[in-house]
Coordinates of C-alpha atoms in Angstrom, one line a residue:
Chain A
X46 CA 9.0 -8.8 15.2
X47 CA 11.0 -7.1 11.8
X48 CA 9.2 -3.8 10.2
X49 CA 9.9 -1.8 7.6
X50 CA 10.7 2.3 9.9
X51 CA 10.1 5.9 8.2
X52 CA 11.2 8.3 9.9
X53 CA 10.6 11.2 10.3
X54 CA 6.7 10.3 10.8
X55 CA 5.6 13.6 10.1
X56 CA 8.0 16.7 7.8
X57 CA 6.9 20.4 6.8
X58 CA 8.6 21.8 4.9
X59 CA 8.4 25.3 2.0
X60 CA 7.7 24.9 -1.5
X61 CA 10.4 24.9 -3.3
X62 CA 13.2 23.4 -1.0
X63 CA 14.4 19.4 -1.1
X64 CA 13.5 16.5 1.3
X65 CA 14.2 12.8 1.7
X66 CA 12.6 11.2 3.1
X67 CA 13.9 7.6 5.0
X68 CA 13.1 4.3 5.6
X69 CA 15.1 1.1 6.6
X70 CA 13.8 -2.3 5.1
X71 CA 13.5 -5.4 6.2
X72 CA 17.0 -6.7 6.9
X73 CA 16.6 -10.2 4.5
X74 CA 14.5 -8.0 2.3
X75 CA 15.6 -7.7 -1.2
X76 CA 13.0 -5.7 -3.5
X77 CA 11.9 -1.8 -2.2
X78 CA 8.8 0.5 -2.4
X79 CA 7.8 3.4 -2.0
X80 CA 3.8 4.4 -2.6
X81 CA 2.0 7.2 -1.8
X82 CA -1.4 8.7 -1.0
X83 CA -2.6 11.8 -1.1
X84 CA -4.7 13.0 1.5
X85 CA -8.4 11.3 0.3
X86 CA -7.3 9.5 -2.8
X87 CA -6.3 6.3 -3.1
X88 CA -2.3 4.7 -2.5
X89 CA -0.4 5.5 -5.7
X90 CA 2.9 3.0 -6.6
X91 CA 5.7 5.2 -7.1
X92 CA 9.3 3.1 -7.7
X93 CA 10.6 0.1 -7.2
X94 CA 14.2 -0.8 -7.2
X95 CA 16.6 -4.2 -6.7
X96 CA 20.3 -5.0 -6.7
X97 CA 20.2 -0.7 -6.3
X98 CA 18.5 0.5 -9.4
X99 CA 15.0 1.1 -10.5
X100 CA 13.3 -1.3 -11.7
X101 CA 9.8 -0.2 -12.4
X102 CA 8.4 3.5 -12.2
X103 CA 5.0 5.2 -12.8
X104 CA 3.9 8.5 -14.3
X105 CA 4.5 10.6 -10.7
X106 CA 7.6 9.7 -10.9
X107 CA 9.4 12.6 -12.9
X108 CA 13.1 14.4 -12.8
X109 CA 11.9 15.9 -9.6
X110 CA 12.3 11.7 -7.5
X111 CA 15.3 9.9 -7.2
X112 CA 15.2 6.9 -4.8
X113 CA 19.1 5.8 -4.1
X114 CA 20.3 2.9 -0.9
X115 CA 23.1 4.8 0.2
X116 CA 23.9 2.5 2.2
X117 CA 23.2 -1.3 2.7
X118 CA 19.9 -0.4 4.7
X119 CA 18.7 2.5 4.5
X120 CA 16.2 3.5 1.8
X121 CA 15.3 6.5 0.9
X122 CA 12.8 9.1 -1.4
X123 CA 14.6 13.2 -2.4
X124 CA 12.1 15.4 -3.8
X125 CA 14.2 17.8 -5.8
X126 CA 12.4 20.5 -4.9
X127 CA 8.8 20.9 -3.1
X128 CA 5.6 21.6 -5.1
X129 CA 2.0 22.0 -2.8
X130 CA 1.1 19.0 -4.9
X131 CA 3.2 16.8 -3.8
X132 CA 1.9 17.4 -0.2
X133 CA 0.9 13.3 0.7
X134 CA 1.3 10.5 3.3
X135 CA 4.1 8.3 1.8
X136 CA 5.0 4.8 2.3
X137 CA 7.8 2.7 2.0
X138 CA 7.5 -1.4 1.5
X139 CA 9.7 -4.2 1.2
X140 CA 9.6 -7.9 0.2
X141 CA 12.3 -10.6 0.7
X142 CA 11.6 -11.9 -3.2
X143 CA 9.2 -10.6 -5.9
X144 CA 6.5 -12.4 -7.9
X145 CA 2.7 -12.4 -7.8
X146 CA 2.4 -14.1 -4.2
X147 CA 4.5 -12.4 -2.3
X148 CA 3.2 -10.3 0.1
X149 CA 5.2 -6.4 0.3
X150 CA 5.7 -5.3 4.4
X151 CA 5.0 -1.1 4.7
X152 CA 6.4 1.6 7.5
X153 CA 3.9 3.7 8.5
X154 CA 4.6 6.4 6.5
X155 CA 6.2 9.9 6.4
X156 CA 3.0 12.6 6.1
X157 CA 4.8 15.2 4.0
X158 CA 3.2 18.9 3.9
X159 CA 4.7 21.4 1.4
X160 CA 4.1 24.6 2.1
Chain B
X44 CA -4.5 0.2 -16.7
X45 CA -5.6 -1.4 -14.1
X46 CA -7.4 -0.3 -11.0
X47 CA -9.2 -1.4 -7.4
X48 CA -13.2 0.2 -6.7
X49 CA -13.9 -0.4 -3.3
X50 CA -16.9 1.3 -1.5
X51 CA -16.4 4.8 0.1
X52 CA -17.0 5.4 3.8
X53 CA -16.9 5.8 6.2
X54 CA -17.9 2.7 7.7
X55 CA -19.6 2.3 11.4
X56 CA -21.2 -0.3 12.7
X57 CA -21.9 -1.8 16.1
X58 CA -19.8 -4.6 17.6
X59 CA -20.8 -8.2 16.6
X60 CA -22.6 -6.5 13.8
X61 CA -21.6 -8.0 10.3
X62 CA -19.2 -6.5 8.0
X63 CA -19.2 -5.9 4.2
X64 CA -17.0 -4.0 2.5
X65 CA -16.9 -4.1 -1.2
X66 CA -14.3 -4.5 -4.4
X67 CA -14.8 -4.7 -7.4
X68 CA -11.1 -4.1 -9.7
X69 CA -10.1 -4.1 -13.3
X70 CA -7.8 -6.5 -14.4
X71 CA -5.8 -6.8 -18.1
X72 CA -4.7 -10.2 -16.7
X73 CA -5.1 -12.3 -13.5
X74 CA -4.3 -10.6 -10.7
X75 CA -3.3 -11.7 -7.2
X76 CA -6.3 -9.8 -5.2
X77 CA -5.6 -8.4 -1.3
X78 CA -6.3 -6.7 1.5
X79 CA -4.2 -4.3 4.2
X80 CA -5.4 -2.7 7.2
X81 CA -4.7 -0.3 8.6
X82 CA -4.6 0.4 12.4
X83 CA -3.9 4.0 13.7
X84 CA -0.3 5.2 13.7
X85 CA 1.1 2.1 11.5
X86 CA 2.0 1.1 8.1
X87 CA -0.8 -1.5 5.7
X88 CA -0.5 -4.6 7.3
X89 CA -1.4 -7.8 5.1
X90 CA -4.9 -9.6 6.3
X91 CA -5.8 -12.2 3.5
X92 CA -5.1 -12.0 0.0
X93 CA -5.8 -15.0 -3.4
X94 CA -4.7 -15.6 -6.3
X95 CA -6.1 -17.0 -8.4
X96 CA -10.8 -17.5 -8.9
X97 CA -12.7 -18.9 -6.7
X98 CA -9.8 -19.0 -3.9
X99 CA -10.8 -18.1 -0.3
X100 CA -8.4 -16.0 1.5
X101 CA -8.8 -15.9 5.2
X102 CA -7.5 -14.9 8.5
X103 CA -8.5 -12.7 11.7
X104 CA -12.6 -14.0 10.9
X105 CA -11.6 -12.1 7.6
X106 CA -12.9 -13.6 4.4
X107 CA -12.9 -12.7 0.8
X108 CA -14.0 -15.2 -1.9
X109 CA -12.0 -14.7 -6.1
X110 CA -14.5 -13.9 -7.8
X111 CA -13.7 -13.4 -11.7
X112 CA -16.9 -13.7 -13.3
X113 CA -18.1 -10.7 -11.6
X114 CA -14.4 -9.1 -11.0
X115 CA -15.5 -9.0 -7.4
X116 CA -13.3 -9.1 -3.6
X117 CA -15.8 -8.4 -1.3
X118 CA -14.6 -8.3 2.5
X119 CA -16.5 -10.4 4.7
X120 CA -16.5 -10.5 8.9
X121 CA -19.7 -12.3 10.5
X122 CA -19.5 -10.5 14.0
X123 CA -17.3 -7.0 14.5
X124 CA -15.2 -6.5 17.2
X125 CA -13.7 -2.6 18.7
X126 CA -10.5 -3.7 18.2
X127 CA -10.9 -4.1 14.0
X128 CA -11.5 -0.3 13.4
X129 CA -9.3 0.9 10.7
X130 CA -9.0 1.7 6.9
X131 CA -9.3 -1.4 4.8
X132 CA -7.5 -1.2 1.7
X133 CA -8.4 -3.6 -1.5
X134 CA -5.4 -4.1 -3.9
X135 CA -4.2 -6.1 -6.8
X136 CA -0.8 -7.2 -7.8
X137 CA -0.3 -6.0 -11.8
X138 CA 2.8 -7.4 -13.3
X139 CA 6.5 -5.2 -12.8
X140 CA 9.1 -4.8 -15.2
X141 CA 12.6 -6.4 -14.0
X142 CA 10.3 -9.1 -11.5
X143 CA 9.2 -6.8 -8.9
X144 CA 6.0 -6.5 -8.4
X145 CA 4.0 -3.4 -7.5
X146 CA 0.5 -2.9 -5.5
X147 CA -2.3 -1.2 -7.6
X148 CA -4.8 0.2 -4.9
X149 CA -8.2 0.9 -3.8
X150 CA -9.4 4.6 -2.4
X151 CA -9.3 2.7 1.5
X152 CA -12.4 2.1 4.0
X153 CA -12.9 4.0 7.2
X154 CA -14.7 1.5 9.6
X155 CA -15.4 2.6 13.4
X156 CA -16.7 -0.8 15.5
X157 CA -18.3 0.8 18.8
X158 CA -18.4 -1.2 21.4

């Protein structure tokens, strides 16, 4: 069964360093998403992406964050200069179409630890 | 903005016990409602959904009914199994810009079922 994959499963970095989190969405899906969950808090929407551009982004998704789909299969989230408060579980999701009935398929997440 | 509140965990039950996990929502429009489940080491998986008032979503013995009058979507199962041990997330979809459909999640409720 097709699934969304994410690498790495755990990333440890020093404050101020750049990190790139990678996701491989399901191959025929067209909409891509990043969410994050800070320990003990809610899963929060970061950004959605369609047709090679950002569809929507949350207030969390500031200039330190960027997304791209560099090669038609990977979908990446870059954090340019990590802060302690960026420590969280980051989930990638994809869906074949959009709309209120549509299911988003999630990856297993990348745990980011910023020291 | 829209929000989801679900009962705090953890919840610990014996096998064959009845399960209820409460979920209430705040929304300005008519969102779709979802329950996602996360098994250890895996991504979020859609468990069930309901797209309009009085709809009942069901899957794997779990049920939830979209109650507009009480703005609730409580998850129930008549007889839980050890394999149901997981974290359960209530979520709603709200219309996104550019056709995307972001999800708004509750904090998650960890369920442990003992033999």
